[in-house]
Amino acid sequence: NTVGPIILGGDFNFREPFTFEKDITERLIYSCTENTFPSWKPEFELDYLFLSREFEVIKKYTPSSPAFSDHLPLIVEAEF
């Protein structure tokens, strides 16, 4: 068993996130997603941030520009 707060984030490349989420939602209850891919016209949620119960998400967003990658960054403000 892992003890303490957990943050897991990354480019998981899942177009159907619920399949992936089922495997980890016992420990990580919040999934922050926004359309992040492709950066020039974001249509897909491919980047995720999962947080354990110790966190409360205050704000989440993706900046519209400038795009330095093929994915937009996912920015999340959370309170511990």
Coordinates of C-alpha atoms in Angstrom, one line a residue:
N1 CA 0.0 0.0 0.0
T2 CA 1.2 3.5 -0.9
V3 CA 0.9 6.0 2.0
G4 CA 0.5 9.7 1.5
P5 CA -0.8 12.0 -1.3
I6 CA -0.4 11.0 -4.9
I7 CA -0.3 12.9 -8.1
L8 CA 0.0 11.1 -11.4
G9 CA 0.1 13.0 -14.7
G10 CA 1.1 12.6 -18.2
D11 CA 0.3 12.0 -21.9
F12 CA -1.5 8.6 -21.7
N13 CA -2.8 8.7 -25.3
F14 CA -6.2 7.2 -24.4
R15 CA -9.1 8.4 -26.4
E16 CA -11.4 6.5 -24.0
P17 CA -10.1 7.5 -20.6
F18 CA -12.7 5.5 -18.6
T19 CA -11.1 2.2 -19.5
F20 CA -7.8 3.5 -17.9
E21 CA -9.5 5.3 -15.0
K22 CA -11.3 2.1 -13.7
D23 CA -7.9 0.6 -12.9
I24 CA -6.7 3.5 -10.7
T25 CA -9.8 5.2 -9.2
E26 CA -9.6 3.3 -5.9
R27 CA -6.6 5.4 -5.0
L28 CA -6.8 8.4 -7.4
I29 CA -10.2 9.8 -7.5
Y30 CA -9.9 13.0 -9.6
S31 CA -9.1 13.1 -13.3
C32 CA -8.3 16.5 -14.7
T33 CA -8.7 16.5 -18.5
E34 CA -9.1 19.1 -21.2
N35 CA -8.8 18.9 -24.9
T36 CA -5.0 19.0 -25.4
F37 CA -4.3 17.4 -28.8
P38 CA -3.4 18.5 -31.4
S39 CA -2.2 21.8 -30.0
W40 CA -3.2 23.7 -33.2
K41 CA -6.8 22.5 -32.9
P42 CA -7.4 20.6 -29.7
E43 CA -10.1 18.0 -30.1
F44 CA -8.9 15.1 -27.9
E45 CA -8.3 14.6 -24.2
L46 CA -5.0 12.7 -24.2
D47 CA -3.3 14.3 -21.2
Y48 CA -4.5 13.6 -17.7
L49 CA -3.8 14.5 -14.1
F50 CA -5.0 12.1 -11.4
L51 CA -5.1 13.3 -7.8
S52 CA -5.7 11.4 -4.6
R53 CA -8.4 12.3 -2.1
E54 CA -6.1 14.8 -0.2
F55 CA -6.4 17.3 -3.1
E56 CA -9.2 19.6 -4.2
V57 CA -9.0 21.0 -7.7
I58 CA -9.5 24.8 -7.7
K59 CA -9.0 25.5 -11.4
K60 CA -7.9 23.7 -14.6
Y61 CA -7.2 24.9 -18.1
T62 CA -5.1 24.7 -21.2
P63 CA -3.6 27.9 -22.5
S64 CA -4.6 28.6 -26.1
S65 CA -1.1 29.8 -27.2
P66 CA 1.7 29.7 -27.8
A67 CA 2.0 26.0 -28.7
F68 CA 5.5 24.6 -28.3
S69 CA 4.5 21.0 -28.7
D70 CA 1.9 18.8 -30.5
H71 CA 0.0 18.8 -27.1
L72 CA -1.2 21.8 -25.1
P73 CA -0.1 21.8 -21.5
L74 CA -2.7 20.9 -18.9
I75 CA -2.5 23.4 -16.0
V76 CA -4.1 22.5 -12.7
E77 CA -4.3 24.5 -9.5
A78 CA -5.1 22.2 -6.6
E79 CA -5.3 22.7 -2.8
F80 CA -3.8 20.2 -0.4

